[in-house]
Short mmCIF file of C-alpha atoms in Angstrom, two decimals:
data_model
loop_
_atom_site.label_atom_id
_atom_site.label_comp_id
_atom_site.label_asym_id
_atom_site.label_seq_id
_atom_site.Cartn_x
_atom_site.Cartn_y
_atom_site.Cartn_z
CA MET A 1 72.04 88.87 -2.49
CA ALA A 2 72.62 87.72 -5.96
CA VAL A 3 70.03 89.38 -8.34
CA LYS A 4 68.54 87.93 -11.78
CA ILE A 5 67.07 89.14 -14.71
CA ARG A 6 64.64 86.18 -15.43
CA LEU A 7 61.17 85.38 -16.84
CA ALA A 8 58.68 84.46 -14.65
CA ARG A 9 55.70 82.08 -15.99
CA ARG A 10 51.55 83.35 -15.92
CA GLY A 11 48.88 82.04 -18.16
CA ARG A 12 47.03 78.70 -18.69
CA LYS A 13 48.17 75.71 -20.06
CA LYS A 14 49.95 75.37 -23.30
CA LYS A 15 49.28 79.18 -23.55
CA ALA A 16 51.81 80.97 -21.31
CA ILE A 17 52.75 84.39 -21.01
CA TYR A 18 56.07 85.27 -18.91
CA ASP A 19 56.72 88.30 -16.52
CA ILE A 20 60.20 89.67 -17.25
CA VAL A 21 61.21 90.18 -13.60
CA VAL A 22 64.07 91.67 -11.50
CA ALA A 23 64.00 88.90 -8.86
CA ASP A 24 66.92 87.19 -6.25
CA ALA A 25 68.46 84.29 -7.29
CA ARG A 26 67.07 82.34 -4.91
CA ALA A 27 63.48 83.18 -5.01
CA PRO A 28 61.17 80.24 -6.74
CA ARG A 29 60.91 80.80 -10.51
CA ASP A 30 56.87 82.20 -10.05
CA GLY A 31 57.54 83.51 -6.60
CA ARG A 32 58.49 86.89 -5.19
CA PHE A 33 60.23 89.23 -7.40
CA ILE A 34 61.51 93.10 -6.70
CA GLU A 35 60.48 94.66 -9.99
CA LYS A 36 58.55 93.79 -13.02
CA LEU A 37 60.17 94.95 -16.02
CA GLY A 38 57.83 93.76 -18.94
CA ILE A 39 55.46 91.47 -20.48
CA TYR A 40 56.99 88.48 -23.16
CA ASN A 41 54.14 86.53 -25.14
CA PRO A 42 55.65 83.77 -27.35
CA GLY A 43 52.15 83.13 -28.46
CA THR A 44 51.97 85.42 -31.00
CA ASN A 45 53.84 85.42 -34.62
CA PRO A 46 56.28 87.34 -33.95
CA ALA A 47 56.58 87.13 -30.57
CA SER A 48 55.31 90.57 -28.79
CA ILE A 49 57.37 92.02 -26.18
CA VAL A 50 56.55 95.03 -23.91
CA LEU A 51 59.65 96.27 -22.12
CA GLU A 52 60.42 99.63 -19.54
CA SER A 53 64.36 99.62 -21.34
CA ASP A 54 64.91 102.38 -18.96
CA LYS A 55 64.74 100.48 -15.62
CA ALA A 56 66.11 97.23 -17.45
CA VAL A 57 69.27 99.41 -18.20
CA ASP A 58 69.54 100.76 -14.84
CA TRP A 59 69.39 97.32 -13.21
CA LEU A 60 71.79 96.14 -15.73
CA LEU A 61 74.01 99.22 -14.52
CA LYS A 62 73.80 98.31 -11.31
CA GLY A 63 75.19 94.52 -11.42
CA ALA A 64 71.41 92.14 -12.32
CA GLN A 65 72.65 89.34 -14.41
CA PRO A 66 70.42 88.41 -17.08
CA THR A 67 69.61 84.63 -17.53
CA ASP A 68 70.11 83.32 -21.54
CA THR A 69 66.39 83.58 -22.57
CA ALA A 70 66.24 87.24 -20.65
CA ARG A 71 69.08 88.15 -22.27
CA SER A 72 68.13 87.38 -25.95
CA ILE A 73 65.19 89.57 -25.24
CA LEU A 74 66.95 92.12 -23.99
CA GLN A 75 69.65 92.10 -26.43
CA HIS A 76 66.74 92.08 -28.84
CA GLU A 77 64.93 95.15 -27.74
CA GLY A 78 68.63 97.19 -27.59
CA VAL A 79 68.93 97.04 -24.12
CA LEU A 80 72.59 95.89 -24.13
CA LEU A 81 73.35 98.03 -26.07
CA ARG A 82 72.12 101.32 -24.26
CA LYS A 83 74.16 99.64 -21.23
CA HIS A 84 77.20 99.30 -23.56
CA LEU A 85 77.06 102.86 -24.72
CA GLN A 86 76.28 104.03 -21.22
CA VAL A 87 79.07 102.12 -19.77
CA GLY A 88 81.24 104.18 -22.45
CA VAL A 89 79.68 107.24 -21.27
CA LEU A 90 80.58 106.53 -17.91
CA LYS A 91 84.15 106.19 -18.40
CA GLY A 92 84.18 109.66 -20.35
CA ALA A 93 85.10 107.78 -24.02
CA ILE A 94 82.19 109.20 -25.46
CA THR A 95 79.68 111.84 -25.08
CA GLN A 96 75.94 111.22 -24.08
CA GLU A 97 74.75 112.71 -27.58
CA VAL A 98 76.56 110.44 -29.17
CA ALA A 99 75.65 107.67 -27.60
CA ASP A 100 72.11 109.01 -28.19
CA SER A 101 72.23 109.29 -32.03
CA ARG A 102 73.98 105.81 -32.03
CA PHE A 103 71.32 104.33 -30.54
CA GLU A 104 68.53 106.21 -32.20
CA GLU A 105 70.79 105.02 -35.71
CA TRP A 106 69.97 101.26 -34.50
CA LYS A 107 66.71 101.75 -33.59
CA GLY A 108 65.97 103.02 -37.25
CA SER A 109 67.97 100.27 -38.79
CA LYS A 110 65.98 97.90 -36.68
CA THR A 111 62.10 99.20 -37.39
CA ASP A 112 63.31 98.98 -40.87
CA ARG A 113 64.23 95.32 -40.36
CA LYS A 114 60.90 94.84 -38.60
CA ALA A 115 58.96 96.22 -41.56
CA THR A 116 60.42 93.88 -43.58
CA ALA A 117 60.44 90.90 -41.60
CA ALA A 118 56.41 91.96 -41.23
CA ASP A 119 56.09 92.13 -45.30
CA THR A 120 58.04 88.83 -45.77
CA LEU A 121 55.68 87.05 -43.18
CA ALA A 122 52.78 88.72 -45.10
CA GLN A 123 53.70 87.53 -48.40
CA GLN A 124 54.27 84.26 -47.31
CA LYS A 125 51.09 83.75 -46.08
CA ASP A 126 49.25 85.16 -48.91
CA ALA A 127 51.55 82.77 -51.48
CA ASP A 128 50.81 79.80 -49.08
CA LYS A 129 47.19 80.91 -49.10
CA LYS A 130 47.15 80.72 -52.88
CA ALA A 131 49.17 77.62 -53.26
CA LYS A 132 46.20 75.71 -51.12
CA LEU A 133 43.31 77.27 -52.95
CA ASP A 134 44.90 76.14 -56.27
CA ALA A 135 45.44 73.11 -54.82
CA GLU A 136 41.88 72.49 -53.63
CA ARG A 137 40.20 73.81 -57.21
CA LYS A 138 42.18 71.07 -58.93
CA VAL A 139 40.72 68.65 -56.27
CA ASN A 140 37.37 69.37 -57.11
CA ASP A 141 37.66 69.75 -60.98
CA ALA A 142 39.03 66.07 -61.10
CA ARG A 143 36.29 65.14 -58.63
CA ALA A 144 33.68 67.05 -61.11
CA GLU A 145 35.42 65.20 -63.98
CA ALA A 146 35.07 62.02 -62.34
CA ILE A 147 31.20 62.47 -61.33
CA ALA A 148 30.15 63.66 -65.06
CA LYS A 149 31.97 60.37 -66.40
CA LYS A 150 29.78 58.26 -64.05
CA ASN A 151 26.62 59.97 -64.90
CA ALA A 152 26.93 60.53 -68.65
CA PRO A 153 24.73 57.78 -70.39
CA PRO A 154 26.74 54.93 -72.02
CA VAL A 155 27.80 55.54 -75.45
CA GLU A 156 27.20 52.86 -78.55
CA GLU A 157 30.46 52.51 -80.55
CA ALA A 158 30.30 53.25 -84.25
CA PRO A 159 32.82 50.70 -85.67
CA ALA A 160 30.69 48.17 -84.02
CA ALA A 161 27.57 49.02 -86.10
CA GLU A 162 29.38 49.40 -89.00
CA GLU A 163 30.35 45.85 -88.82
CA VAL A 164 26.61 44.16 -88.21
CA VAL A 165 25.84 46.06 -91.20
CA GLU A 166 28.58 44.50 -93.75
CA GLU A 167 27.72 41.21 -92.28
CA THR A 168 24.01 41.65 -93.16
CA ALA A 169 25.34 42.64 -96.36
CA THR A 170 27.18 39.55 -96.94
CA ASP A 171 24.23 37.18 -95.94
CA GLU A 172 21.99 38.84 -98.43
CA THR A 173 24.94 38.89 -101.25
CA VAL A 174 25.04 34.63 -100.43
CA ALA A 175 21.30 34.38 -100.44
CA ASP A 176 20.94 36.04 -103.78
CA ALA A 177 24.12 33.81 -105.46
CA THR A 178 22.48 30.70 -104.25
CA ASP A 179 19.19 31.84 -105.74
CA ALA A 180 21.02 32.82 -108.95
CA ALA A 181 22.67 29.03 -109.21
CA ALA A 182 19.10 27.30 -108.50
CA GLU A 183 17.41 29.22 -111.33
CA ALA A 184 20.18 28.23 -113.58
CA PRO A 185 19.94 24.99 -114.02
CA GLU A 186 16.35 25.46 -114.45
CA ALA A 187 16.91 27.31 -117.80
CA ALA A 188 19.82 24.71 -119.14
CA ALA A 189 17.44 22.19 -118.71
CA PRO A 190 14.90 22.38 -121.27
CA GLY A 191 17.28 22.99 -123.87
CA ALA A 192 18.71 19.78 -123.04
CA ALA A 193 15.63 18.23 -123.43
CA ALA A 194 14.54 19.49 -126.71
CA PRO A 195 17.19 17.42 -128.72
CA ALA A 196 16.52 14.61 -126.67
CA GLU A 197 13.06 14.45 -127.96
CA GLU A 198 14.49 15.60 -131.56
CA SER A 199 16.69 12.16 -131.67
CA ALA A 200 13.71 10.19 -130.18
CA GLU A 201 11.32 11.12 -133.09
#
């Protein structure tokens, strides 16, 4: 009987949660299984995994074959490394203490990487939020400026008023000049009439 470590789907539509199970290769995907090893939830960011590592290592040593997705999950959780180290212990290549120390060293570095990834994710979220707020503030400022321009009363232009004043002054000057020209011939006419009267006498 071929035994596989694989995922069994459960959960509602578009909100899938997977059980990590040990099952007969001939059994349906969501059907009978031998033992449940953990839960995988890809809906969270980052994906959450709850896994019983000791049982998974035991099943791997017994010959259970993980599917591709299950293998990546087991590798992420360090189960494959523990199995590799345990095989070395069984063959006599290393002692159990060395295997445990190596796994603890890997686990510590993995924890540091997870913390760094979480910090990076939080910083990215903050930066995205700040960028969205800045963009929204710019849009609001532009909208307020457009409304202010629309509601402002129309202002008359100063150069147009000066031109009107200049035109009025020109009309008055022309009128004064016409009056002066009309008075000038009258003043000249009495002087010309007097010599004519003297010559007639």
